[in-house]
Amino acid sequence: MSSVSSPPTLGSVTRILVITIACIGFLFDTYELLMFPVIGSSAVAELEYGKNVTSLTPDEQEGVQLWLGRMQWIAALSGGGLGLLGGLLIDRLGRKNIMIASILAYSISPVAAAFSSALWQLILFRCTTFMGVCVEMVAAVTWLAELFEDKRTRELVIGWTLATASLGGLFVTFAYSSMVAAAKTRSLPELPFPQGFMPDNVAWRFTLLTGLIPGAMILVLMPFVPESGIWKKKRQEGTLKRPSFGELFSPELRLTTIVTTVLSACGYAAAF
């Protein structure tokens, strides 16, 4: 009978790379999510009314706000729906593979959104951005938890890397401010945006293009870090099984499940 070896211990250099990738991923999760609240008004005003925000009528301003609200819940619902499948995807295809795919999804989607010529295109790519972020979160946390098997180390790594997510809002605000300033001085490069785009309102498009940064950075680093050894071992042994959703509501977990769900819902509700 052949035996399956234990997952290898991570070296110090690999640990640094893993933590670096996780920090980049979590930081840009928030960066991508908070990008729309920053650029949304300018984007919707141009795509829906062909105007700059400052030249909208009161009725048009109300229409912009209406669409901003709609896009928030549409994107969140789309991301949450696919996020529920994140666990299934990472079990079937691997933690690292799905993390790469999800980061690529939320990196390429804003770039596609930057070339939108109609509001429905912006909505579509906003949804795919949200989907990528939700799946990446599931994959990344699971990947980290299984790479760092020591409980104390695992807690520190996940806690500190997740803390970098709070920087995303600062980074995207700075990026948009820089693009606005560059647009005023006409120092942004000329790109083949759709016919009819407004040169004096182009900052939102260039801000969306910065969404490609995490994908480029992580693609360079990912070949140097391992897949989850625990996942590979279970898959090789044939012991990789999906837990039942009903287990969350077993007598010993029911209270924890309900309290955690309510607290998480309140947290997201407050953010939105």
C-alpha positions as a Python dict, from the first residue, in 0.01 Angstrom:
ca = {
    (1, 'M'): (0, 0, 0),
    (2, 'S'): (147, 335, -98),
    (3, 'S'): (157, 610, 160),
    (4, 'V'): (102, 978, 100),
    (5, 'S'): (369, 1209, 237),
    (6, 'S'): (285, 1501, 463),
    (7, 'P'): (264, 1849, 310),
    (8, 'P'): (609, 2012, 299),
    (9, 'T'): (697, 2292, 539),
    (10, 'L'): (723, 2635, 383),
    (11, 'G'): (1066, 2795, 370),
    (12, 'S'): (1119, 3150, 490),
    (13, 'V'): (1139, 3297, 138),
    (14, 'T'): (822, 3116, 33),
    (15, 'R'): (643, 3239, 347),
    (16, 'I'): (734, 3598, 258),
    (17, 'L'): (608, 3552, -98),
    (18, 'V'): (282, 3394, 23),
    (19, 'I'): (220, 3678, 267),
    (20, 'T'): (309, 3937, 2),
    (21, 'I'): (63, 3786, -247),
    (22, 'A'): (-208, 3769, 18),
    (23, 'C'): (-154, 4134, 113),
    (24, 'I'): (-171, 4243, -252),
    (25, 'G'): (-484, 4035, -306),
    (26, 'F'): (-671, 4162, 0),
    (27, 'L'): (-564, 4524, -52),
    (28, 'F'): (-689, 4523, -409),
    (29, 'D'): (-1009, 4342, -308),
    (30, 'T'): (-1109, 4662, -131),
    (31, 'Y'): (-950, 4878, -400),
    (32, 'E'): (-1169, 4720, -666),
    (33, 'L'): (-1485, 4729, -453),
    (34, 'L'): (-1442, 5094, -353),
    (35, 'M'): (-1346, 5203, -703),
    (36, 'F'): (-1706, 5233, -815),
    (37, 'P'): (-1825, 5462, -534),
    (38, 'V'): (-1536, 5692, -630),
    (39, 'I'): (-1589, 5699, -1007),
    (40, 'G'): (-1956, 5598, -1026),
    (41, 'S'): (-2119, 5939, -1056),
    (42, 'S'): (-1890, 6052, -1338),
    (43, 'A'): (-1926, 5721, -1522),
    (44, 'V'): (-2306, 5702, -1500),
    (45, 'A'): (-2348, 6070, -1590),
    (46, 'E'): (-2148, 6022, -1909),
    (47, 'L'): (-2286, 5685, -2015),
    (48, 'E'): (-2651, 5757, -1932),
    (49, 'Y'): (-2680, 6127, -2009),
    (50, 'G'): (-2368, 6217, -2209),
    (51, 'K'): (-2279, 6487, -1958),
    (52, 'N'): (-2031, 6578, -1689),
    (53, 'V'): (-2162, 6554, -1332),
    (54, 'T'): (-2143, 6931, -1287),
    (55, 'S'): (-2377, 6997, -1582),
    (56, 'L'): (-2658, 6758, -1482),
    (57, 'T'): (-3008, 6887, -1421),
    (58, 'P'): (-3176, 6806, -1086),
    (59, 'D'): (-3378, 6527, -1250),
    (60, 'E'): (-3064, 6382, -1409),
    (61, 'Q'): (-2881, 6400, -1077),
    (62, 'E'): (-3163, 6200, -923),
    (63, 'G'): (-3136, 5950, -1205),
    (64, 'V'): (-2762, 5909, -1148),
    (65, 'Q'): (-2818, 5844, -778),
    (66, 'L'): (-3088, 5591, -862),
    (67, 'W'): (-2852, 5398, -1090),
    (68, 'L'): (-2569, 5414, -836),
    (69, 'G'): (-2796, 5249, -581),
    (70, 'R'): (-2913, 4987, -827),
    (71, 'M'): (-2559, 4900, -929),
    (72, 'Q'): (-2455, 4854, -568),
    (73, 'W'): (-2711, 4584, -495),
    (74, 'I'): (-2694, 4422, -839),
    (75, 'A'): (-2316, 4381, -814),
    (76, 'A'): (-2328, 4267, -451),
    (77, 'L'): (-2598, 4011, -527),
    (78, 'S'): (-2400, 3878, -823),
    (79, 'G'): (-2080, 3854, -621),
    (80, 'G'): (-2252, 3691, -325),
    (81, 'G'): (-2420, 3436, -547),
    (82, 'L'): (-2097, 3326, -712),
    (83, 'G'): (-1913, 3352, -380),
    (84, 'L'): (-2136, 3074, -248),
    (85, 'L'): (-1985, 2854, -519),
    (86, 'G'): (-1632, 2957, -424),
    (87, 'G'): (-1590, 2668, -183),
    (88, 'L'): (-1698, 2417, -447),
    (89, 'L'): (-1464, 2567, -705),
    (90, 'I'): (-1158, 2562, -479),
    (91, 'D'): (-1227, 2201, -381),
    (92, 'R'): (-1264, 2092, -742),
    (93, 'L'): (-984, 2295, -902),
    (94, 'G'): (-748, 2391, -621),
    (95, 'R'): (-705, 2692, -395),
    (96, 'K'): (-419, 2849, -587),
    (97, 'N'): (-573, 2798, -931),
    (98, 'I'): (-904, 2958, -835),
    (99, 'M'): (-727, 3243, -658),
    (100, 'I'): (-532, 3321, -975),
    (101, 'A'): (-846, 3298, -1189),
    (102, 'S'): (-1050, 3520, -956),
    (103, 'I'): (-777, 3784, -934),
    (104, 'L'): (-752, 3788, -1312),
    (105, 'A'): (-1132, 3827, -1329),
    (106, 'Y'): (-1139, 4129, -1103),
    (107, 'S'): (-832, 4279, -1267),
    (108, 'I'): (-950, 4248, -1628),
    (109, 'S'): (-1312, 4346, -1557),
    (110, 'P'): (-1236, 4709, -1461),
    (111, 'V'): (-1020, 4742, -1772),
    (112, 'A'): (-1312, 4624, -1984),
    (113, 'A'): (-1540, 4863, -1793),
    (114, 'A'): (-1307, 5152, -1880),
    (115, 'F'): (-1399, 5104, -2245),
    (116, 'S'): (-1776, 5096, -2183),
    (117, 'S'): (-1988, 5280, -2436),
    (118, 'A'): (-2320, 5208, -2265),
    (119, 'L'): (-2439, 5184, -1906),
    (120, 'W'): (-2527, 4813, -1932),
    (121, 'Q'): (-2162, 4736, -2010),
    (122, 'L'): (-2046, 4919, -1697),
    (123, 'I'): (-2303, 4725, -1492),
    (124, 'L'): (-2193, 4392, -1643),
    (125, 'F'): (-1825, 4444, -1572),
    (126, 'R'): (-1899, 4581, -1227),
    (127, 'C'): (-2075, 4252, -1154),
    (128, 'T'): (-1786, 4040, -1281),
    (129, 'T'): (-1548, 4249, -1071),
    (130, 'F'): (-1755, 4179, -761),
    (131, 'M'): (-1772, 3809, -848),
    (132, 'G'): (-1395, 3789, -875),
    (133, 'V'): (-1344, 3962, -540),
    (134, 'C'): (-1590, 3734, -358),
    (135, 'V'): (-1439, 3414, -494),
    (136, 'E'): (-1083, 3540, -435),
    (137, 'M'): (-1162, 3603, -70),
    (138, 'V'): (-1280, 3244, -21),
    (139, 'A'): (-983, 3099, -208),
    (140, 'A'): (-719, 3317, -43),
    (141, 'V'): (-831, 3263, 317),
    (142, 'T'): (-854, 2887, 262),
    (143, 'W'): (-513, 2881, 91),
    (144, 'L'): (-348, 3070, 376),
    (145, 'A'): (-517, 2860, 644),
    (146, 'E'): (-388, 2540, 487),
    (147, 'L'): (-37, 2663, 408),
    (148, 'F'): (23, 2773, 769),
    (149, 'E'): (-74, 2472, 976),
    (150, 'D'): (42, 2608, 1313),
    (151, 'K'): (-267, 2765, 1474),
    (152, 'R'): (-97, 3075, 1615),
    (153, 'T'): (95, 3143, 1293),
    (154, 'R'): (-219, 3092, 1087),
    (155, 'E'): (-414, 3341, 1297),
    (156, 'L'): (-140, 3604, 1272),
    (157, 'V'): (-95, 3562, 897),
    (158, 'I'): (-466, 3577, 814),
    (159, 'G'): (-528, 3863, 1056),
    (160, 'W'): (-243, 4085, 939),
    (161, 'T'): (-290, 4019, 568),
    (162, 'L'): (-663, 4090, 591),
    (163, 'A'): (-580, 4415, 771),
    (164, 'T'): (-416, 4544, 452),
    (165, 'A'): (-763, 4550, 294),
    (166, 'S'): (-829, 4873, 484),
    (167, 'L'): (-567, 5045, 268),
    (168, 'G'): (-763, 4984, -51),
    (169, 'G'): (-989, 5284, 0),
    (170, 'L'): (-691, 5516, 51),
    (171, 'F'): (-516, 5386, -261),
    (172, 'V'): (-817, 5417, -490),
    (173, 'T'): (-896, 5768, -365),
    (174, 'F'): (-538, 5872, -434),
    (175, 'A'): (-550, 5709, -778),
    (176, 'Y'): (-869, 5890, -877),
    (177, 'S'): (-743, 6223, -745),
    (178, 'S'): (-425, 6179, -948),
    (179, 'M'): (-622, 6098, -1262),
    (180, 'V'): (-846, 6402, -1216),
    (181, 'A'): (-542, 6626, -1178),
    (182, 'A'): (-374, 6470, -1481),
    (183, 'A'): (-690, 6506, -1689),
    (184, 'K'): (-707, 6878, -1613),
    (185, 'T'): (-353, 6927, -1741),
    (186, 'R'): (-416, 6703, -2045),
    (187, 'S'): (-121, 6486, -1944),
    (188, 'L'): (-297, 6149, -1973),
    (189, 'P'): (-209, 5937, -2277),
    (190, 'E'): (-451, 5907, -2567),
    (191, 'L'): (-622, 5569, -2571),
    (192, 'P'): (-881, 5427, -2813),
    (193, 'F'): (-1184, 5478, -2588),
    (194, 'P'): (-1528, 5437, -2749),
    (195, 'Q'): (-1649, 5705, -2985),
    (196, 'G'): (-1826, 5984, -2802),
    (197, 'F'): (-1627, 5965, -2478),
    (198, 'M'): (-1577, 6297, -2300),
    (199, 'P'): (-1209, 6404, -2278),
    (200, 'D'): (-1283, 6633, -1984),
    (201, 'N'): (-1446, 6342, -1795),
    (202, 'V'): (-1189, 6074, -1873),
    (203, 'A'): (-1047, 6037, -1519),
    (204, 'W'): (-1297, 5762, -1430),
    (205, 'R'): (-1186, 5553, -1727),
    (206, 'F'): (-817, 5578, -1639),
    (207, 'T'): (-893, 5497, -1275),
    (208, 'L'): (-1063, 5177, -1388),
    (209, 'L'): (-752, 5088, -1591),
    (210, 'T'): (-548, 5079, -1269),
    (211, 'G'): (-748, 4770, -1174),
    (212, 'L'): (-505, 4570, -1386),
    (213, 'I'): (-225, 4629, -1134),
    (214, 'P'): (-300, 4338, -894),
    (215, 'G'): (-331, 4087, -1177),
    (216, 'A'): (6, 4186, -1321),
    (217, 'M'): (181, 4179, -984),
    (218, 'I'): (39, 3847, -872),
    (219, 'L'): (94, 3671, -1204),
    (220, 'V'): (465, 3746, -1164),
    (221, 'L'): (477, 3606, -809),
    (222, 'M'): (238, 3311, -824),
    (223, 'P'): (470, 3061, -998),
    (224, 'F'): (701, 3077, -694),
    (225, 'V'): (446, 2973, -429),
    (226, 'P'): (290, 2631, -371),
    (227, 'E'): (-61, 2498, -395),
    (228, 'S'): (-214, 2394, -62),
    (229, 'G'): (-38, 2076, 48),
    (230, 'I'): (-341, 1974, 254),
    (231, 'W'): (-569, 2001, -49),
    (232, 'K'): (-326, 1802, -266),
    (233, 'K'): (-289, 1533, 1),
    (234, 'K'): (-663, 1489, 51),
    (235, 'R'): (-722, 1481, -322),
    (236, 'Q'): (-453, 1218, -367),
    (237, 'E'): (-594, 1007, -84),
    (238, 'G'): (-949, 1046, -210),
    (239, 'T'): (-1064, 1199, 118),
    (240, 'L'): (-1154, 1542, -22),
    (241, 'K'): (-1526, 1570, 51),
    (242, 'R'): (-1766, 1860, 64),
    (243, 'P'): (-1924, 1912, 409),
    (244, 'S'): (-2300, 1931, 431),
    (245, 'F'): (-2455, 2279, 447),
    (246, 'G'): (-2688, 2141, 712),
    (247, 'E'): (-2393, 2087, 949),
    (248, 'L'): (-2383, 2462, 1006),
    (249, 'F'): (-2720, 2429, 1178),
    (250, 'S'): (-2636, 2125, 1390),
    (251, 'P'): (-2702, 2175, 1765),
    (252, 'E'): (-2337, 2248, 1845),
    (253, 'L'): (-2296, 2506, 1565),
    (254, 'R'): (-2644, 2656, 1526),
    (255, 'L'): (-2598, 2952, 1763),
    (256, 'T'): (-2255, 3038, 1624),
    (257, 'T'): (-2388, 3023, 1267),
    (258, 'I'): (-2683, 3251, 1340),
    (259, 'V'): (-2486, 3507, 1541),
    (260, 'T'): (-2201, 3518, 1288),
    (261, 'T'): (-2443, 3556, 997),
    (262, 'V'): (-2631, 3841, 1165),
    (263, 'L'): (-2310, 4024, 1259),
    (264, 'S'): (-2168, 3983, 909),
    (265, 'A'): (-2493, 4104, 754),
    (266, 'C'): (-2492, 4412, 979),
    (267, 'G'): (-2132, 4484, 887),
    (268, 'Y'): (-2200, 4469, 513),
    (269, 'A'): (-2523, 4664, 552),
    (270, 'A'): (-2338, 4943, 735),
    (271, 'A'): (-2068, 4951, 467),
    (272, 'F'): (-2321, 4975, 184),
}
